[in-house]
XYZ file of C-alpha atoms in Angstrom:
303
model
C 16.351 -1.117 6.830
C 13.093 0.436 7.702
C 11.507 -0.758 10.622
C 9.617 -4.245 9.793
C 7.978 -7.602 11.260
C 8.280 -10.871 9.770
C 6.025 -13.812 11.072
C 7.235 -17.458 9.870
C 4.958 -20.863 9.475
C 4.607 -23.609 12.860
C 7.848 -24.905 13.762
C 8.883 -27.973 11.540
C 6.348 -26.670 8.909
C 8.177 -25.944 5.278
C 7.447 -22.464 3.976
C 5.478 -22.685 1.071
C 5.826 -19.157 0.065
C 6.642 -15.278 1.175
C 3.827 -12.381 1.535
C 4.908 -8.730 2.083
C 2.337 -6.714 2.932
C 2.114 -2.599 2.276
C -0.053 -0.943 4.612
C -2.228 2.126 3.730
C -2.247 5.866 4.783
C -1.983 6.756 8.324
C -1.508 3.642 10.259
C 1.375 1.154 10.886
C 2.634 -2.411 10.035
C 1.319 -3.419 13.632
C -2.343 -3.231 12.760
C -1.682 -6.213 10.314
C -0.841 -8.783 12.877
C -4.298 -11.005 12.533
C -3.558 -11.800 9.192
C -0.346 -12.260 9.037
C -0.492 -14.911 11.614
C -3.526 -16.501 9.731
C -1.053 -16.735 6.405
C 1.817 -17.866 8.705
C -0.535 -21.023 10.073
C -1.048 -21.658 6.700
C 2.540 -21.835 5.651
C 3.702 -18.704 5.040
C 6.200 -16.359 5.980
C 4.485 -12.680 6.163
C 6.637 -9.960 6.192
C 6.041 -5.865 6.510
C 7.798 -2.588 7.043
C 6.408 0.403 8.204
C 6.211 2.996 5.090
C 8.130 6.175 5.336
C 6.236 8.778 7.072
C 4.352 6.256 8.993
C 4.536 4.337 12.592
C 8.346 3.766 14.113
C 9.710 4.924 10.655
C 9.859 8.720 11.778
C 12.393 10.499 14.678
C 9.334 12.939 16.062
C 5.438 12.997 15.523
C 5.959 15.845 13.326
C 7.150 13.761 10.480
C 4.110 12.037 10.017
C 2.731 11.809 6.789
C 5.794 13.373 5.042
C 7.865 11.327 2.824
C 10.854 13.426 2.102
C 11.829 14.694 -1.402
C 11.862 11.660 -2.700
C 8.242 12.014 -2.788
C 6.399 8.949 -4.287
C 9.453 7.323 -5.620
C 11.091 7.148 -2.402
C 8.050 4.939 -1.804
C 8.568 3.124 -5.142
C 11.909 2.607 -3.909
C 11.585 1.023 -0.335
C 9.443 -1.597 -1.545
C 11.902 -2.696 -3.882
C 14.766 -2.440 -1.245
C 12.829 -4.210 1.112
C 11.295 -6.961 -1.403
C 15.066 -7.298 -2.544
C 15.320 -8.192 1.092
C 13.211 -10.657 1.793
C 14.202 -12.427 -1.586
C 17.743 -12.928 -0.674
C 16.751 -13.982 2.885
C 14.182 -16.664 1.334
C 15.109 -17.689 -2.007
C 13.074 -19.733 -4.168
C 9.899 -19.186 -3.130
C 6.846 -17.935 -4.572
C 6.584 -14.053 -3.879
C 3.440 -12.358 -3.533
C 2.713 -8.402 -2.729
C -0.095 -7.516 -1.183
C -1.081 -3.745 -1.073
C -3.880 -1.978 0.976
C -4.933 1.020 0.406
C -2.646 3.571 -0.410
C -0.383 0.765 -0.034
C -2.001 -0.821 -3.599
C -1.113 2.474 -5.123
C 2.163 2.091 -4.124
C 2.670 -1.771 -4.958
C 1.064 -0.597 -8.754
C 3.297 2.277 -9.325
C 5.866 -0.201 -8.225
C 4.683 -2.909 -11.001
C 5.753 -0.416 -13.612
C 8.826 -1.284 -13.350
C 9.504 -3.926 -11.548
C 6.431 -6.923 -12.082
C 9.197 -9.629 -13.234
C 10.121 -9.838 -8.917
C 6.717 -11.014 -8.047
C 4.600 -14.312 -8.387
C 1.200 -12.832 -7.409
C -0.317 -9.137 -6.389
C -3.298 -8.750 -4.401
C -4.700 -5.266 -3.879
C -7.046 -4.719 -1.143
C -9.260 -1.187 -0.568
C -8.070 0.162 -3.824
C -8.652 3.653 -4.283
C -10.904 4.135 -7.739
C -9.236 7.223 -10.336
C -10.028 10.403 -8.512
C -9.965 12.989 -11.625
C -9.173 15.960 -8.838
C -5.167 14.865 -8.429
C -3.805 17.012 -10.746
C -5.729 19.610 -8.910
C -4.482 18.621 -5.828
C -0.957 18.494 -6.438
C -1.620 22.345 -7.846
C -2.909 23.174 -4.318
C -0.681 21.608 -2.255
C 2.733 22.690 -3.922
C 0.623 26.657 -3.700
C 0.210 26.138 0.149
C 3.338 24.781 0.318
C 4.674 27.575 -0.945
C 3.533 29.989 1.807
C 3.066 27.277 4.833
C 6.140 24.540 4.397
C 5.591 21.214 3.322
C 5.066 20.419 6.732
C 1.998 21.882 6.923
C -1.253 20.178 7.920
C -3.957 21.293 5.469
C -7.857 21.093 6.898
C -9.465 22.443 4.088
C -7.588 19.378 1.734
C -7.587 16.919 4.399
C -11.444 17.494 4.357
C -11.563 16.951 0.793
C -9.877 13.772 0.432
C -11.343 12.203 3.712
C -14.831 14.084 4.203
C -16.310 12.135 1.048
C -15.241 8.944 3.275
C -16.810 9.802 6.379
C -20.124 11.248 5.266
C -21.936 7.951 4.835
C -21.072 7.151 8.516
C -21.742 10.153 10.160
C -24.880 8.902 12.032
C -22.572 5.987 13.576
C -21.836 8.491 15.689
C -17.862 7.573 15.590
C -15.128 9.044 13.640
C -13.857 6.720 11.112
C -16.630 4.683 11.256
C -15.868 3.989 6.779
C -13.004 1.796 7.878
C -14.648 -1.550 8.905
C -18.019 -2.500 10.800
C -15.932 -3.668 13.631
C -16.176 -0.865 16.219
C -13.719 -2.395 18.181
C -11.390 -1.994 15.210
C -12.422 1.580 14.600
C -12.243 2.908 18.209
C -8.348 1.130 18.588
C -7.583 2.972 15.406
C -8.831 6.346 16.919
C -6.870 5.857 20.362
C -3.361 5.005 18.251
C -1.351 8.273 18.197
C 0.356 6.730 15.294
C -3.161 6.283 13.548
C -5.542 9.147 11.560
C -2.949 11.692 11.772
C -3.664 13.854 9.063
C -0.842 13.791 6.023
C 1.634 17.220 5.672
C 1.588 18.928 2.109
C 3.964 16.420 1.419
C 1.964 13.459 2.116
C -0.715 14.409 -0.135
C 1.407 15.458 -2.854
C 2.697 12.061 -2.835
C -0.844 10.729 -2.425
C -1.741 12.505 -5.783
C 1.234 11.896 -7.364
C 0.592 8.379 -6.931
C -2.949 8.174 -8.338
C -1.313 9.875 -11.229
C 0.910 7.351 -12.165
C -1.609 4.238 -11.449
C -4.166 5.847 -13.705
C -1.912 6.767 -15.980
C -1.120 4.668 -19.579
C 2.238 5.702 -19.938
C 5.581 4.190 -18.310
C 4.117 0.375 -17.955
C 7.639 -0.772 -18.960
C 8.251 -4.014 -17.473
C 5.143 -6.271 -18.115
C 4.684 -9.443 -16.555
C 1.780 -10.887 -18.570
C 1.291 -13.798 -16.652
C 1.183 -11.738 -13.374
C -1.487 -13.041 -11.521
C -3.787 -9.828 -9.644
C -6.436 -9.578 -7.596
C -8.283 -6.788 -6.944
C -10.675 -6.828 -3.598
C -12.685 -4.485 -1.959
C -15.712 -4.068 0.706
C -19.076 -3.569 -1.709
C -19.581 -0.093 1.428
C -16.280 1.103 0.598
C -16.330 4.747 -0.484
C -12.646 4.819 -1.563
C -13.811 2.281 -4.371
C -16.496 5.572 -4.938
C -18.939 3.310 -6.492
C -19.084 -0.375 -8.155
C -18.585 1.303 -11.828
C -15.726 2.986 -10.835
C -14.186 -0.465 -9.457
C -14.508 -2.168 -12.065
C -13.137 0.649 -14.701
C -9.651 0.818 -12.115
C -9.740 -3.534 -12.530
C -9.953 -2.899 -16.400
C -7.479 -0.106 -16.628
C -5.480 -2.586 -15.018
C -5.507 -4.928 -17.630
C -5.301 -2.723 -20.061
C -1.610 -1.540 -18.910
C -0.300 -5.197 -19.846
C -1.993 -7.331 -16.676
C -4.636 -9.411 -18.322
C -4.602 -11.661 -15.625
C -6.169 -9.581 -13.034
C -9.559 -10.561 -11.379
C -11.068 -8.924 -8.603
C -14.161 -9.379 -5.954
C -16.526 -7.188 -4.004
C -17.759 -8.042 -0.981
C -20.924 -6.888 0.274
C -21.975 -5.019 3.239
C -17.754 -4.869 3.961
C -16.092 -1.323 4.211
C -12.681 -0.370 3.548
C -10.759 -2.350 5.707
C -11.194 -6.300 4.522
C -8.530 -7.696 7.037
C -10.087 -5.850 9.775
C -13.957 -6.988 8.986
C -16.222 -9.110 11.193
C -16.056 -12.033 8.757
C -12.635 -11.740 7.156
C -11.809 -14.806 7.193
C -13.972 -15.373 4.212
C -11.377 -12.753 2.731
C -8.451 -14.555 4.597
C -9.634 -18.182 2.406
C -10.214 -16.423 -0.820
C -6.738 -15.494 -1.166
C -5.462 -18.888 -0.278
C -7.606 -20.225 -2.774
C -6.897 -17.503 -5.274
C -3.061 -18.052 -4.639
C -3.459 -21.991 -4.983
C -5.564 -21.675 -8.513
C -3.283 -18.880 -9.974
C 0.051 -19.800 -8.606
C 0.115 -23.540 -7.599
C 0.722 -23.064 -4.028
C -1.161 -25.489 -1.984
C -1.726 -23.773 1.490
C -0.978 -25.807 4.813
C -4.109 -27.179 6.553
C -4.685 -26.068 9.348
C -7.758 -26.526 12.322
C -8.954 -22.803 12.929
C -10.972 -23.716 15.437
């Protein structure tokens, strides 16, 4: 079992339902405390495992960002062991997945094949089709080649993360595309878990992954009823522009989901969860999970 943290409702309080998150790219499952305690107070139990490659999941620093040669299906595959998991440990209760990031790549791969497990999906900070991954995967199995697939690669480190940066740069702090919270942003920067960048590996599996998302093919298992939500800060590059959003939301649907929705919100970047005003994202997906599923949240005084 990978390392993990599960957070239950107020004592006495009956759970009305189970959320695992899946965190993105180069940061841990601690970073996701504030809202899993919000869902908790509302009545349910939040649950998340740090991803291969990432936070206490690795034996030295040097095995950050690399998955193994598993690749992206060792990914695939933890989320299913670990959703498997928390299934058996709370049984009939609604079951939603909520990805961020590089995490929603991975939860959508992971609908391919196995949607029928889940109740709901919400997908926060969704990366839109980048037409360069085929490309990528070329270059990184070359450097590989001569370097390892340990190696650290500036030059495509700077091309998936430079496009990010560069409408920040006059904020002055690295990072800066993640959220509006500079609090948020510097903690980030002084985690030595955080921003390292990915090995070969890493962003093999990070191509390989957008691959498969954008992909038509291999959408075996479709849950049609699947309720999805896609969500994402209206000043977050990795949605590249509002266009591009909403083409990823209709691919979506057009791979057997026709129940998918989504929502920008504006002047938010990348990370919703980690915004000034998130709990305006916090209540939407209460609400969304009460409309599309039935579940009737716990009321609670936030005050």
């Amino acid at each position: 079992m990978r390392p993990h943290t599960i957070t239950y409702p107020p004592d006495g309080v009956e759970p009305i339902g189970v959320i695992e998150f899946v965190h993105g790219m180069c940061e841990t499952r601690n970073r996701y405390a504030t809202p899993m305690e919000y869902f908790s107070r509302h009545g349910y139990i939040c649950a998340i495992a740090d991803m291969r490659g990432h936070g206490e999941n690795i034996l030295t620093t040097d095995d950050l960002g690399y998955f193994g040669e598993e690749g992206y299906k060792g990914l695939v595959n933890d989320v299913q062991e670990y959703t498997m998991y928390l299934k058996r440990e709370f049984p009939n209760l609604p079951f939603i997945l909520l990805g961020h990031s590089m995490g929603s790549l991975v939860v959508r791969t992971y609908l391919k094949k196995y949607s029928q497990e889940v109740d709901a999906v919400i997908l926060s900070g969704s990366p839109s089709e980048n037409s360069l991954a085929a490309a990528g995967k070329f270059l990184a199995k070359f450097l590989a080649f001569f370097r390892g697939w340990h190696y650290r690669s500036p030059f495509i480190e700077n091309m998936v993360n430079g496009p990010f940066e560069k409408p920040f740069l006059k904020e002055g702090i690295v990072n800066s595309w993640l959220s509006t919270d500079k609090f948020i942003v510097e903690e980030y920067n002084k985690d030595p878990l955080c921003g390292v960048p990915f090995t070969l590996n890493g962003y093999y599996c990070l191509f390989s992954l957008m691959e498969q998302v954008y992909s038509k093919l291999g959408w075996t298992n479709k849950n049609k009823q699947l309720p999805v939500m896609f969500m994402s800060g209206g000043d977050d590059p990795c949605r590249k522009s509002d266009k591009d959003f909403k083409k990823a939301v209709t691919h979506f649907k057009h791979c057997g989901f026709p129940n998918t929705f989504s929502k920008l919100y504006p002047g938010m970047r990348h990370e919703l969860f980690n915004e000034l005003n998130n709990e305006e994202v916090y209540y939407d997906i209460l609400k969304f999970l009460e409309i599309k599923v039935g579940i009737e949240p716990l009321e609670v005084d936030e005050d």
